Structures are given as C-alpha cells and as structure tokens.
XYZ file of C-alpha atoms in Angstrom:
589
model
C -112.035 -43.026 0.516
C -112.035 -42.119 -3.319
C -110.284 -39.292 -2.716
C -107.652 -41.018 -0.707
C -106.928 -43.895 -3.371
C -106.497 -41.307 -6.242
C -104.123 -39.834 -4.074
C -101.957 -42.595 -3.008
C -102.496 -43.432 -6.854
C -100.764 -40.347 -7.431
C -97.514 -40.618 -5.463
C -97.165 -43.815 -6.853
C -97.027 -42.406 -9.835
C -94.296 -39.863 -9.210
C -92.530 -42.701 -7.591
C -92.347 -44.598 -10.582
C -92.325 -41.658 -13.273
C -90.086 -39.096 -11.810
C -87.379 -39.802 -13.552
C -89.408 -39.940 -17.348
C -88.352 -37.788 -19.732
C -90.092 -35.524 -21.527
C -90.177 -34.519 -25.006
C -92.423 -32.390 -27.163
C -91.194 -31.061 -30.401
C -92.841 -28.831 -33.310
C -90.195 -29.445 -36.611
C -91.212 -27.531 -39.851
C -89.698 -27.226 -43.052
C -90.962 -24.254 -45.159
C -94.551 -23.041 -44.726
C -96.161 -25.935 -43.186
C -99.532 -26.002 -41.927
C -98.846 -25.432 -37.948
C -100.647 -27.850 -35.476
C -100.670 -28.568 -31.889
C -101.495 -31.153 -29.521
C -104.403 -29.447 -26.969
C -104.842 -32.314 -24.903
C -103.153 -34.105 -23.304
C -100.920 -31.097 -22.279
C -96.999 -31.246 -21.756
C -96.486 -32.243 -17.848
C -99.736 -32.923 -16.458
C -101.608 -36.098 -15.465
C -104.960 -37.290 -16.442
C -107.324 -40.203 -15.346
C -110.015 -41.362 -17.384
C -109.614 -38.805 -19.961
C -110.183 -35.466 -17.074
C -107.057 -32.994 -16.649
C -106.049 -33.426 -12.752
C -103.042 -31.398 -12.103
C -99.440 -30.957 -12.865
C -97.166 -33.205 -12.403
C -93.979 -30.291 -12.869
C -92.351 -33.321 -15.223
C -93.442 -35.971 -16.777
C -97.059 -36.405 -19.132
C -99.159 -39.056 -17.034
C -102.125 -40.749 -18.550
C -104.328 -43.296 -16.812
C -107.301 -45.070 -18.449
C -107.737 -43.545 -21.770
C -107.627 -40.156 -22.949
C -109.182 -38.268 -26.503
C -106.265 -37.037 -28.029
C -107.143 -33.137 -29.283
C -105.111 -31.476 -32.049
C -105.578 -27.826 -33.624
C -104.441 -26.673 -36.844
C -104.027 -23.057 -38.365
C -105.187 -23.908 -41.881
C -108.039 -25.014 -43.468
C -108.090 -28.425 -45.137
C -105.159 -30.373 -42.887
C -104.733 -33.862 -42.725
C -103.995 -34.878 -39.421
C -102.611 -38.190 -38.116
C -101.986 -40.147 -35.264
C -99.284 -42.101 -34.129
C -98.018 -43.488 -31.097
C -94.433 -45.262 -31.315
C -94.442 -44.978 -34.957
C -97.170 -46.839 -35.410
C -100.325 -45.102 -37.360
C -103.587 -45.028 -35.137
C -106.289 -42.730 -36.892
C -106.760 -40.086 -38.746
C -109.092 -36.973 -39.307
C -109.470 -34.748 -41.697
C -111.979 -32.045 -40.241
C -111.713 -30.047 -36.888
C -112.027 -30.611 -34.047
C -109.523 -33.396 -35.168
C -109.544 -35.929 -31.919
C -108.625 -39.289 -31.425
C -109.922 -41.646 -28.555
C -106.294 -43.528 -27.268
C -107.615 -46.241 -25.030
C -105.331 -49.373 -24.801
C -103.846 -51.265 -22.889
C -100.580 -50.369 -21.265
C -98.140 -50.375 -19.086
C -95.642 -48.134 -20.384
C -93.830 -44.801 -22.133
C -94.970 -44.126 -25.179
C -93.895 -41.480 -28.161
C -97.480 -40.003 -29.113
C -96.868 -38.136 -32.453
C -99.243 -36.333 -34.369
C -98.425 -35.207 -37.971
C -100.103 -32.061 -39.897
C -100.238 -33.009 -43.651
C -101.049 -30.465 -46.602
C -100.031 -30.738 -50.206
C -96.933 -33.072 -49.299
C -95.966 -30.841 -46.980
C -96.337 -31.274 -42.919
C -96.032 -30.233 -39.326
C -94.515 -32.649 -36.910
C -95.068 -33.130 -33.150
C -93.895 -35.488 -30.823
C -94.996 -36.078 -27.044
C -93.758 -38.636 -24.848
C -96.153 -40.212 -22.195
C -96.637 -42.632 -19.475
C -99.803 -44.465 -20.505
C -101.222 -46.912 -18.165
C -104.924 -47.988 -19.147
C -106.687 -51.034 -17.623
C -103.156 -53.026 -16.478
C -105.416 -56.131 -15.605
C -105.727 -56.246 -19.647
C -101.975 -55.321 -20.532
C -101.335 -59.498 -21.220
C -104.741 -59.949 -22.559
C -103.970 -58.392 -26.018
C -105.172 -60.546 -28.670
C -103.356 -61.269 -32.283
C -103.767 -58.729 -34.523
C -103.714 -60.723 -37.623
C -103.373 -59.071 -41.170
C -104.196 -60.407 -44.904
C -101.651 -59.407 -46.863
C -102.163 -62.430 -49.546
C -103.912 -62.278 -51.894
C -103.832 -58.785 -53.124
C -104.363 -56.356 -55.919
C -101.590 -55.515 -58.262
C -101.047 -52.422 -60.578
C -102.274 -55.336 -63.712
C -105.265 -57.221 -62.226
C -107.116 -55.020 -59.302
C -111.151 -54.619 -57.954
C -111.946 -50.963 -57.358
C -113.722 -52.136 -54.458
C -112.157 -55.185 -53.352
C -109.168 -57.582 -54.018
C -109.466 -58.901 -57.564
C -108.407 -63.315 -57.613
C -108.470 -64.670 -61.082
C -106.431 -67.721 -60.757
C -107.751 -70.532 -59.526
C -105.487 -71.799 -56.690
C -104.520 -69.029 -54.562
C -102.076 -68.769 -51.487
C -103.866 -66.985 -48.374
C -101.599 -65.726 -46.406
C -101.510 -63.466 -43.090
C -99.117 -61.890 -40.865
C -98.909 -60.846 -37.079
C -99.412 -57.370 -36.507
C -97.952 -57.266 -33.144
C -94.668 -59.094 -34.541
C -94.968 -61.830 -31.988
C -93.437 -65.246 -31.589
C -96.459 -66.724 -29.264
C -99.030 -67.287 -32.106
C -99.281 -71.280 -32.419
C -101.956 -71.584 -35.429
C -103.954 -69.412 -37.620
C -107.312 -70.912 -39.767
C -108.130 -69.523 -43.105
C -112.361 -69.570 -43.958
C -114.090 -68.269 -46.761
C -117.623 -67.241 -47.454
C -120.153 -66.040 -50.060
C -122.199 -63.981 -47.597
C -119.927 -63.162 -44.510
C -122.173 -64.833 -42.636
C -121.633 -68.612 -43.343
C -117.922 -70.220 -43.409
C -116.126 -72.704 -44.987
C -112.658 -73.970 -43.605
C -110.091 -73.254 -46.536
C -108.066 -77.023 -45.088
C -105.487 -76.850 -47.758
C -102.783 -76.202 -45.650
C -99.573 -75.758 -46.816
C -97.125 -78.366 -45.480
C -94.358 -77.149 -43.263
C -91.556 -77.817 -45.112
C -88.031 -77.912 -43.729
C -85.605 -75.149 -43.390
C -83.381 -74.270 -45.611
C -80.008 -71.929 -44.506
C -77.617 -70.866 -47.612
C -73.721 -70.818 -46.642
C -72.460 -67.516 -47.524
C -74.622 -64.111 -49.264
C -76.784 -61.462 -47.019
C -80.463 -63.128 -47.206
C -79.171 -66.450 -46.249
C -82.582 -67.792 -44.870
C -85.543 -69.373 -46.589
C -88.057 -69.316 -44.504
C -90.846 -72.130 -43.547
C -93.970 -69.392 -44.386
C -96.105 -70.746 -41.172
C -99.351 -68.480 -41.488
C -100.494 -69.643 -44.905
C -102.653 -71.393 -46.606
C -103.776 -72.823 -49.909
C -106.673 -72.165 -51.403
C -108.653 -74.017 -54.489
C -111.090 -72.008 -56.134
C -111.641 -73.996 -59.379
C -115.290 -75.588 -57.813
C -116.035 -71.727 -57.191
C -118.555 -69.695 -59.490
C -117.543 -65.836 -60.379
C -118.456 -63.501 -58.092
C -117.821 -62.089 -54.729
C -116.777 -63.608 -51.843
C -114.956 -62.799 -47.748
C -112.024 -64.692 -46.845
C -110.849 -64.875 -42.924
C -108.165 -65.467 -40.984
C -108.584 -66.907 -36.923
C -105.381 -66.259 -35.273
C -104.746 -67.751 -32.239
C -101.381 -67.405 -29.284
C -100.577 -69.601 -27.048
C -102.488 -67.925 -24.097
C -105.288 -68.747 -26.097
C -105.945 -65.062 -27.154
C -107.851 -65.116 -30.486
C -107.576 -61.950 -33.444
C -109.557 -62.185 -37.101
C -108.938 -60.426 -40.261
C -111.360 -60.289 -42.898
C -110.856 -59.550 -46.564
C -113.482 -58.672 -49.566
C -112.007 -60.488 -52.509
C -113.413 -61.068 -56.552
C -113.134 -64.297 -58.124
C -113.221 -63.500 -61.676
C -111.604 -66.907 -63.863
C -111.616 -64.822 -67.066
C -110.423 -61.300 -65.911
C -110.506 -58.370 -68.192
C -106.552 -58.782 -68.981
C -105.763 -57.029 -72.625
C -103.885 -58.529 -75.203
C -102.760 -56.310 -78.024
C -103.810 -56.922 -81.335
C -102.179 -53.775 -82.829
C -99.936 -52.404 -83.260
C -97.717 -55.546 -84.183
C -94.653 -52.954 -84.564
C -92.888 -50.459 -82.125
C -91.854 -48.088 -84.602
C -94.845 -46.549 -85.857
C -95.903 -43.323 -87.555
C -99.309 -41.629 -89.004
C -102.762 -42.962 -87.628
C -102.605 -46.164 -85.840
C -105.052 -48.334 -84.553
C -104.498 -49.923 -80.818
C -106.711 -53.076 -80.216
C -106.940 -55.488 -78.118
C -108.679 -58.579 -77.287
C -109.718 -60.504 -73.804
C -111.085 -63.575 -72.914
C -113.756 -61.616 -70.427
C -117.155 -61.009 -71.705
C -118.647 -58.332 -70.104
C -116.329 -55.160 -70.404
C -117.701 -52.014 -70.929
C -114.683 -49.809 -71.746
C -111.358 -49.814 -72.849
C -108.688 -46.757 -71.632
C -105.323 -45.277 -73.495
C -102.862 -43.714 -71.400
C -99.764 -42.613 -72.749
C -96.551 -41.758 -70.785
C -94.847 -38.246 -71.500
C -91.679 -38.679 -74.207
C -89.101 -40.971 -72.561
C -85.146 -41.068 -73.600
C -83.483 -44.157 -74.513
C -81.911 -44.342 -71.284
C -84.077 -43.492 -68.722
C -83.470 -43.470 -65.104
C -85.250 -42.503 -61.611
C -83.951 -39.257 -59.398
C -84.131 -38.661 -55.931
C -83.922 -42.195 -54.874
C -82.545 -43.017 -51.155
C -78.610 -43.406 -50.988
C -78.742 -45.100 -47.584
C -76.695 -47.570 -46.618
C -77.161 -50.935 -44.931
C -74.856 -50.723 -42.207
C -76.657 -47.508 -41.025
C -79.822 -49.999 -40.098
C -78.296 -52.658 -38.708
C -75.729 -54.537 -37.379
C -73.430 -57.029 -39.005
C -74.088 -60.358 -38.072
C -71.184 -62.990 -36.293
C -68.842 -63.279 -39.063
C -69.181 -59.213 -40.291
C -71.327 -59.559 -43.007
C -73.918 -56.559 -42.553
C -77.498 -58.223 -43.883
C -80.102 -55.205 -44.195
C -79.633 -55.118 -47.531
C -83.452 -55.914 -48.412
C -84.908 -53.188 -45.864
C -82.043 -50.480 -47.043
C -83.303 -51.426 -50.896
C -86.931 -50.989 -50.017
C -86.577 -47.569 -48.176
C -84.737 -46.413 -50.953
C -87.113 -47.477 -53.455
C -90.045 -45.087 -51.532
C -87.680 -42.524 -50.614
C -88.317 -41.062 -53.821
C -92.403 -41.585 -53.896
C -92.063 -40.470 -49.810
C -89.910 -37.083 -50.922
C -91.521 -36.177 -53.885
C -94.987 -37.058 -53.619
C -96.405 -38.360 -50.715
C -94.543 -37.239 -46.538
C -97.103 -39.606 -44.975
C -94.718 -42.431 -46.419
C -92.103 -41.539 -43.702
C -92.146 -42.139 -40.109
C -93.227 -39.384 -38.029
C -90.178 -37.992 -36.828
C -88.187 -34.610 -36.339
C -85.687 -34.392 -39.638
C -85.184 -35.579 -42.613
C -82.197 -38.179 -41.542
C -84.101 -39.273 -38.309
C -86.719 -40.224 -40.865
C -84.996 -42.368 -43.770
C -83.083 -44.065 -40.431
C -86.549 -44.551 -39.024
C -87.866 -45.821 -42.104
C -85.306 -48.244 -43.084
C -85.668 -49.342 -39.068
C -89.033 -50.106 -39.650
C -89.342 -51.617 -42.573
C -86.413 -54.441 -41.143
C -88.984 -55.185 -38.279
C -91.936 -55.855 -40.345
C -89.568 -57.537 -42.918
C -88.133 -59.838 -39.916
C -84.770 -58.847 -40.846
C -81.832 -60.329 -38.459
C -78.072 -59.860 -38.118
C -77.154 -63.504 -38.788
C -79.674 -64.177 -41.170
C -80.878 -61.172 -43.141
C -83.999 -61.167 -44.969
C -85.700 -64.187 -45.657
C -86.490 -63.569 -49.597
C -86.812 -67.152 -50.673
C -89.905 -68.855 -48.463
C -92.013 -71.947 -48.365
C -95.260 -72.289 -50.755
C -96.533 -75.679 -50.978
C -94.583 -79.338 -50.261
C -91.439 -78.560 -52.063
C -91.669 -75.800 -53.239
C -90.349 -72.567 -52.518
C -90.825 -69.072 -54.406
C -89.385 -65.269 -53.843
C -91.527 -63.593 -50.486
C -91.352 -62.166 -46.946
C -90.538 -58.802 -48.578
C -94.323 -58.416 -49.853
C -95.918 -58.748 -46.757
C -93.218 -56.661 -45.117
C -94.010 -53.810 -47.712
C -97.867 -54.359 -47.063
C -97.531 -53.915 -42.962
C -95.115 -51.178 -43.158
C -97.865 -49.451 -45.516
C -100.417 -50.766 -43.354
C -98.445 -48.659 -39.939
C -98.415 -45.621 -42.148
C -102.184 -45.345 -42.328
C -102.510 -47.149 -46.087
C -105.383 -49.575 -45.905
C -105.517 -52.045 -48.622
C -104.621 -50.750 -52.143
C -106.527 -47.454 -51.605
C -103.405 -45.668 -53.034
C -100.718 -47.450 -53.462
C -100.292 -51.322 -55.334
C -97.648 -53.780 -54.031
C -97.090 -56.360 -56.788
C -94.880 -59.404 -56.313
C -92.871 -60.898 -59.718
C -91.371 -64.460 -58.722
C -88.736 -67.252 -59.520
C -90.165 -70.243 -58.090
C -87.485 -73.525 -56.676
C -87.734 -77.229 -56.245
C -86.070 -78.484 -53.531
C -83.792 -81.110 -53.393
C -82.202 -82.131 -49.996
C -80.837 -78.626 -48.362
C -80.708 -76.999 -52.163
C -82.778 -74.949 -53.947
C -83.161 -75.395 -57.960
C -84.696 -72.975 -60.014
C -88.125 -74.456 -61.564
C -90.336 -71.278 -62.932
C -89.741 -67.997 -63.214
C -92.954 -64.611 -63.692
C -89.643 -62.452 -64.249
C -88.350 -60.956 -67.680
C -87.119 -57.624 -68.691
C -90.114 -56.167 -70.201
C -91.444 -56.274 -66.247
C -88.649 -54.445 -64.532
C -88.115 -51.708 -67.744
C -92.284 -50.761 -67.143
C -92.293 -50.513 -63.680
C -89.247 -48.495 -63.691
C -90.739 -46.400 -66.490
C -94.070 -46.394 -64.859
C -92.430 -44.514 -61.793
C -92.748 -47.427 -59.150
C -90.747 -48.094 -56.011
C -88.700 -50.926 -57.651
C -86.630 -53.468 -55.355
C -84.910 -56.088 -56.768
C -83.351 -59.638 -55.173
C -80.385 -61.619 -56.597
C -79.600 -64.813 -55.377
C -75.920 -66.646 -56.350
C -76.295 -69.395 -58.555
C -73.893 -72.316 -59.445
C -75.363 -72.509 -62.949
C -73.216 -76.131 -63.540
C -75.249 -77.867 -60.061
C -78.227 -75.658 -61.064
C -78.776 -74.815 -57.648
C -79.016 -71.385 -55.915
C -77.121 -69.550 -52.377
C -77.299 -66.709 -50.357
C -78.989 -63.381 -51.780
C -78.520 -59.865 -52.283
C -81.380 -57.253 -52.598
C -80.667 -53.552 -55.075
C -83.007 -50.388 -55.604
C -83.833 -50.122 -59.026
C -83.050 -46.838 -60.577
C -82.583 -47.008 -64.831
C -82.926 -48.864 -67.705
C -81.850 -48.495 -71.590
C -84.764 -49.355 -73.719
C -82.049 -50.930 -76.550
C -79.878 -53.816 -76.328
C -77.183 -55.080 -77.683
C -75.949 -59.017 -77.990
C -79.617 -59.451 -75.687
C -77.747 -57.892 -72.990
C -79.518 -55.178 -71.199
C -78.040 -52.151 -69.410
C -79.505 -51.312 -66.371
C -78.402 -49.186 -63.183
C -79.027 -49.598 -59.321
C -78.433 -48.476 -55.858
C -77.039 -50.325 -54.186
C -77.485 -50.560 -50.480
C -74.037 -51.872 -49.562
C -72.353 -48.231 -49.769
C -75.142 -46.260 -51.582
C -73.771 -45.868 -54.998
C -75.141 -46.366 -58.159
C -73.967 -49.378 -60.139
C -74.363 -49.860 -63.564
C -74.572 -53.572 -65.028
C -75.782 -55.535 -67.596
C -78.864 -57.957 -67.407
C -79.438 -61.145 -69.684
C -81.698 -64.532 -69.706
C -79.857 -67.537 -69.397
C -81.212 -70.924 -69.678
C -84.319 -69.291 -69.397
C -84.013 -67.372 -66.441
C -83.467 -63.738 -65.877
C -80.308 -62.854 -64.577
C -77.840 -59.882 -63.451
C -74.221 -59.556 -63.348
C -72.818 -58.518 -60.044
C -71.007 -56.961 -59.384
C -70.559 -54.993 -62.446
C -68.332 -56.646 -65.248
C -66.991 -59.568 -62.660
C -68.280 -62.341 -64.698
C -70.694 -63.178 -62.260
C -74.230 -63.770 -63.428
C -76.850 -64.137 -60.243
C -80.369 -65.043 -60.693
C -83.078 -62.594 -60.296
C -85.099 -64.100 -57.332
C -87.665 -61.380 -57.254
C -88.904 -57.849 -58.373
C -91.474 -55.672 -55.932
C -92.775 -53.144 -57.301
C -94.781 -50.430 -55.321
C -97.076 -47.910 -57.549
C -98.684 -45.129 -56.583
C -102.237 -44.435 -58.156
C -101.594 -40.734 -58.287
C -99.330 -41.221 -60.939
C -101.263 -41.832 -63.922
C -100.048 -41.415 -67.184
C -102.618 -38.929 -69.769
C -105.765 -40.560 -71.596
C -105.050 -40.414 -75.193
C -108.358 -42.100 -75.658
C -111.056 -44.526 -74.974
C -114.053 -46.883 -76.314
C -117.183 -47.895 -74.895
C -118.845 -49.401 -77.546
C -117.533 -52.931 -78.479
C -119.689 -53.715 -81.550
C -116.768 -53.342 -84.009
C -114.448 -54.857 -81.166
C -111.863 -52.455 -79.100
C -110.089 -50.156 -80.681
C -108.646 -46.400 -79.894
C -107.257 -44.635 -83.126
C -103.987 -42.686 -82.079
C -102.692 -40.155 -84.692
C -99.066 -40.396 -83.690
C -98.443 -36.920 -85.294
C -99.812 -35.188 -82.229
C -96.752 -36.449 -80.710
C -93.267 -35.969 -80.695
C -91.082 -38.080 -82.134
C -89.535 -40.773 -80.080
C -90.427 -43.363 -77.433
C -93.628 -43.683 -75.371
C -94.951 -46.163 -72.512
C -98.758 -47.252 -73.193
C -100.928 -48.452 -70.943
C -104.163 -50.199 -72.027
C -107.144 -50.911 -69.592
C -109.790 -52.811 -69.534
C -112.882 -52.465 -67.319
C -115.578 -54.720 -66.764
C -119.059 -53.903 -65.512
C -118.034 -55.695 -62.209
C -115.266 -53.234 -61.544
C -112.404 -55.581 -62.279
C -109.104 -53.655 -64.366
C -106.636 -55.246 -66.221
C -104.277 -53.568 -67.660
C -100.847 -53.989 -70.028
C -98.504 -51.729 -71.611
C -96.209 -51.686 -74.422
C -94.010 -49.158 -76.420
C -94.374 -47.090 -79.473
C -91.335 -45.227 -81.291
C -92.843 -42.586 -82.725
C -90.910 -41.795 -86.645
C -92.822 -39.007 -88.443
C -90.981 -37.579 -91.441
C-alpha cells in the first residue's frame, strides 16, 4: 500500500512538473575555488531527504533534503541560498545544509564558493514541496533593525543605546501586507518582560506633488522607548509579531544602555595645520575607559574622490510610474554605493547570480523590495516618528534586511549609520525642525571609505516647507571651501553620470544644489552611510594609563606633508567604542 501511494505520488508529480525547467550553472571568473552541489543531483527526485530515481527532467524534492556541496580547495566559504535569499553557511567540509520548509513551489537553490573575494557560483532550480499542510502556516519573521550600532557609538558584543529615548523599530522579513500588530518588550534577564507601551501614534499620510520619493510613510512597526528610569547595563529587547491568521514570529536583540558613553572630544590639537610633536587628547564624560586608540588615514589630496562606484541607472530597476517619472532612484543610489565595497572587497555583497550585470541588476532589484520601493511612489525616505513628527528613514532598515539576506547578522562586519533632518508637520506639509547633518559628516564617511547614499528633498525655502525627493551616490569631496560653499561630486542614478555641485548651510540646514549650477538649493534629508570594519585606518598610537589624562604624542615628521583623517577611540571596560575623527595638515619645513 506504501509502495502504491509513493507511486501514484510520483506520476503526480510528473504531471505537474513536466514541463519545469531546469537550470544548473557553474560561472567563474579567474581562478576561483571550484565547488559543486552533490546532493540533490540535477534531474532526480527525492523524498524525505533519500535519492529515488530519475525523473529524465526536472529536480524534485519532497519533505526536506541536506543540501551537500564539495569544494577543491582548502579553506572555502560556502553559502546557501535559495531565491536569493541567504540560508546558512559553512565553512569546513563536508559543507551541508538541512533545507526543510515549507513549500509549494520552484525554487532557484544557489550555492556560492567564496575565497579571498573571489568565488564559484552555482545555481539549481527545484520543485520543493515539504509538509504542504504547513505552506499557509508560516509565521512572521520579524527583524530589529532599530536600534543599532553605528561606526561612532557601537558594543563589541551587542547593540550599544546611550540616549535615553530610543525608537524600536522592526520590519517583516517575509515582506508581507497581513501583519496587523507587533509588541515591543524589554528585559534585564531575558527571562522576565516588560511591555515597552509607548507607541508611536499613527500619524496621517503625507503624499508630496511632484519629485521621485514622493511618499512619507506612516512607520507602523515601531515603537518608543524611555530609558531615562533605566540603570546602565545590559538589557534584551523583543519584538511579538503577529498576521492576521493569527500566526505569531519574535525577534530578540542584546542591547547596552550606557547614558555616558565613551564618546571623545578633542582637546588637542585646537589647529589643523600642525607640524613637529603634537599632543592628541581628549576628554569624555564616561568614567571607566581603559584605553584610548590613534588611527591615522594614509595621505589624502585636497580633492578626494571614491573609484569603482556603480554607474547603474534607475530605469534599469524599475519601471516609471503613471505619469513617466522613473522612482528607483534610492535603491539605484544604494547599490551603487556597495558596488564598490561588493567589487573590491567583499563578492558576498552581491546576489548570487551568473555575471557580473545579472548581479548589480539583481542587487539593485533587491534592495527596491526590502526598501518597499514602488512605481508611483518611489521610496518612502521621509517617515513617521512620534505625533508630528517625521524624520529621514525606510532606507536604513532596507539596507539592514538586504544585509541581513546576504548572510550579515547584526554589525558583525559591516555598520549602517543613519544622519537625519527631522520635520514638523503642519496640515499635508512638512517643515524642517532639526537637522544631525553637516559637512564634516558626509566629507569623513566619504574619506573613511563608506558606502555613502545621500537624499535631497525640494524645498520652498519662502513657505519653509519641503516636496518630493531625490536620492545620489556619494563619490568626492574637496576638503577647502570657498565663500562656505563646498564642492562635492555624485552619481547620480538618473543616467549614471557623475555630477559635480556645490553644497552650503542655509538657515541652518545643510543643503545641495541640483542640479548642478541651476540655482536650485534642495535640502539634505538624509545621509546612510555603510562601513566596513575591514577597513581600518593604521594605529599611530595608544594609552592605557589615564593618570595624567589621555593623550597619544604624534611626531608629525614621520609623516608626509599634507592632509590626514584621524580617528580617535575610546574603549571602556564594558566594551562600548566611541569614536571621532578630525584632520591634521601636516607643514614641516
């Protein structure tokens, strides 16, 4: 009787599958480390992870299978994928992965071989059907994007708070419409909760008339939170996301509440042009550090600028919406932001997929999804905080579930930091109330060697009042200005091309003229910036003895002449960083 249902199983099967197609690639570029996928094999059918037969077409899976890969080198990364979407990873043969979820469906199953920023790709399309009583039982799959570390204020171990009202915030992992509510709790012990009930209000809508982001959006899954009652120390914070089937999903989150962080400020030097011996000190308000760090960036020019940034362009993403405005400006900007980090430094940034166009496309693709980008509406850069107020987001958490797909959990390599202009509303307008945004900020992190996207928003500076957006790559600054106009270049996603324009406060708030020499000043709405750890500028020094307060000594003639990034951290005995940089023109005779 077994017997006889697997079979009839079986010619269902070919029933429904015979017309699948099939597809497994090997791509390599150079001397890659080979791999291949052992199990499950091209064209045969499996059921409850045990090789049946051949099915002379299509790769049948039913009930699970472990995934087997094999490599020809020593020391390979391998990862696993299925529709894009990273699953697991293993770094030591036999390098297997247990796939068992629910489904229904064909699936791309891609494994990638990864060696010194260099990798083997293979692709494998499957029918996967595992437990279909369960296929519309899958739960949310919440994730806490907010709050995070950033490459100033991070935990080693953790996520590093230091102000004392936070917003909690967490996304949807499937990218579903059906979740209805999501609770926020935190605890000292993980054991024992405490609702976090300051909700943020839902506040109402607001739609801009003309630009590419023209949405603001309402920022449903957040909430929040007061920590001024709270002593220092650690604590878990949870999220309880629930659909409207009823289907619950949790995220959990280590975080540090430190109210005095170890955040440097610089004593000395007072100057930028310096020569001779010089003492760098700083000072903090926390109490318990235990060493103090010089890096110092390699000689930069006056004008420095980023290579091998993306040059896509938006209307290879997307559509254009109704009335032919094309609005994946923000997505376009972000991919070409990493293309450089993804090229240079680190493959496992891209999609797996089978060249080197089918992967920026792929990436740009992605990044829209998880960013929530739409043809009418674009990106919604502007969103809700709390009653009436609105401040520069969904790109953040975009950037921190595209990350989160690629295998990147947390900050363990790469920091996602969020500068903001914050609005008042006012009937259906936005005016501009506070801004985190100034040109020291966007001349470091493009110095520093982060992913830099930038978002401009229109503003009618005689209503004071902001419209639709616009969202650029940063590439290069000049370190001089002139008339407290800045010159500064971009890529811009709309065909590609580099611009070159000037940037300038006014009435307090950073601004950019766009397009180049029109006149037109829009206000900077927001700056991401996404670092990579692994590129650390070179200690020049360090103290771990704070009796006489702390202070490197930097004898300037060890260096050429000319201009140098500094970094300064701080660490405390609790593992918390801070760090802030400045610049030094070095002028020996």
């Amino acid at each position: 009787m077994k017997k006889a249902c697997i079979c009839i199983l079986i010619l269902i099967l070919f029933s429904i599958f015979s017309q699948a197609y099939v597809n497994s690639k090997n791509v390599s570029y150079g001397s890659y480390p080979e791999i291949e996928i052992m199990k499950p094999k091209e064209g045969y059918l499996y059921i409850f992870d045990n090789e049946i037969m051949p099915t002379g077409g299509s790769t049948i899976i039913i009930g699970g299978i472990t995934v087997k890969v094999r490599a020809d080198e020593k020391d390979v990364l391998i990862c696993f994928y299925v529709d894009d979407f990273f699953k697991h990873s293993d770094s030591s043969p036999p390098y297997t992965w247990k796939w068992d979820e629910a489904s229904l469906s064909s699936h791309d199953m891609e494994v990638m071989g990864y060696k010194d920023n260099a990798c083997f790709y293979q692709k494998r399309e499957v029918n996967y059907i595992n437990t279909p009583s369960q296929v519309f039982n899958i739960p949310p799959q919440p994730l806490l994007v907010s709050p995070s570390n950033t490459n100033v204020l991070y935990n080693k171990d953790c996520t590093l708070v230091s102000k004392e009202f936070t917003v909690v915030r967490a996304i949807d992992l499937r990218n579903s419409d059906d979740i209805v509510s999501a609770e926020f709790e935190y605890s000292r012990d993980g054991e024992n909760w405490i609702p976090i009930t300051a909700f943020l209000p839902k506040n109402p809508e607001i739609v801009f008339n003309d630009g590419n982001n023209i949405k603001v959006d309402d920022d449903a899954w957040s909430a929040g939170w007061s920590l001024a009652d709270l002593s220092e120390g650690e604590y878990y914070i949870k999220v309880i996301m629930e659909d409207k089937w009823g289907r619950i999903g949790t995220d959990t989150k280590k975080i540090y509440y430190d109210p005095t962080p170890p955040s440097p400020r610089i004593l000395s030097p007072r100057e930028e042009n310096v020569d001779g011996k010089i003492n760098i000190t700083v000072t903090t308000k926390d109490r318990d550090v235990v060493m103090m760090k010089v890096l110092c960036s390699p000689l930069l020019p006056d004008y420095y600028k980023q290579s091998g940034l993306g040059r896509e362009k938006d209307d290879h993403i997307g559509p254009a919406g109704n009335d032919g405005v094309n609005r994946y400006c923000t997505p376009t900007a972000a991919k070409n932001a990493l293309h450089r980090l993804a090229s240079n430094y680190d493959a496992l940034l891209f999609p797996p997929d089978e060249s080197e166009e089918a992967k920026n496309i792929a990436m740009a693709k992605e990044l829209a999804v998880w960013m929530k980008t739409t043809p009418n509406e674009g990106t919604a850069t502007i969103g809700a905080s709390p009653v009436n107020f609105y401040e520069s987001d969904d790109v953040s958490p975009g950037i921190h579930a595209y990350l989160y797909a690629r295998g990147f959990r947390g900050a363990e390599k790469y920091f996602v930091t969020s500068y903001k202009t914050g609005y008042t509303a006012e009937g259906n307008e936005l005016k501009p109330l506070t801004t985190s945004i100034n040109w020291n900020i966007f001349e470091r992190e493009i110095q520093k060697g982060s992913a830099v996207i930038v978002d401009i928003h229109k503003w009618d500076r005689k209503e004071n009042t902001v419209g639709g957006g616009h969202t650029l790559t940063g590439e290069g600054i000049k370190h001089t200005s002139s008339n407290g106009k800045h010159t500064c270049s971009f890529i811009d996603p709309e065909n590609g091309k580099e611009i070159t324009t000037s940037w300038k406060t006014i009435d307090g708030f950073p601004s950019l003229e766009y397009p180049p020499h029109s006149g037109e000043w829009w206000i900077i709405n927001g700056i991401w910036s996404i670092f990579p750890q692994y590129l650390a500028n070179e200690e020049i020094g360090r103290d771990s003895n704070p009796s006489d307060g702390w202070k490197v000594t930097l004898n300037t003639s060890s260096l050429e002449n000319g201009l140098y990034l500094v970094d300064v951290l701080l660490e405390d005995s609790q593992g918390n960083i801070g760090i802030t940089s400045f610049h030094l023109l070095i002028n020996n005779p």
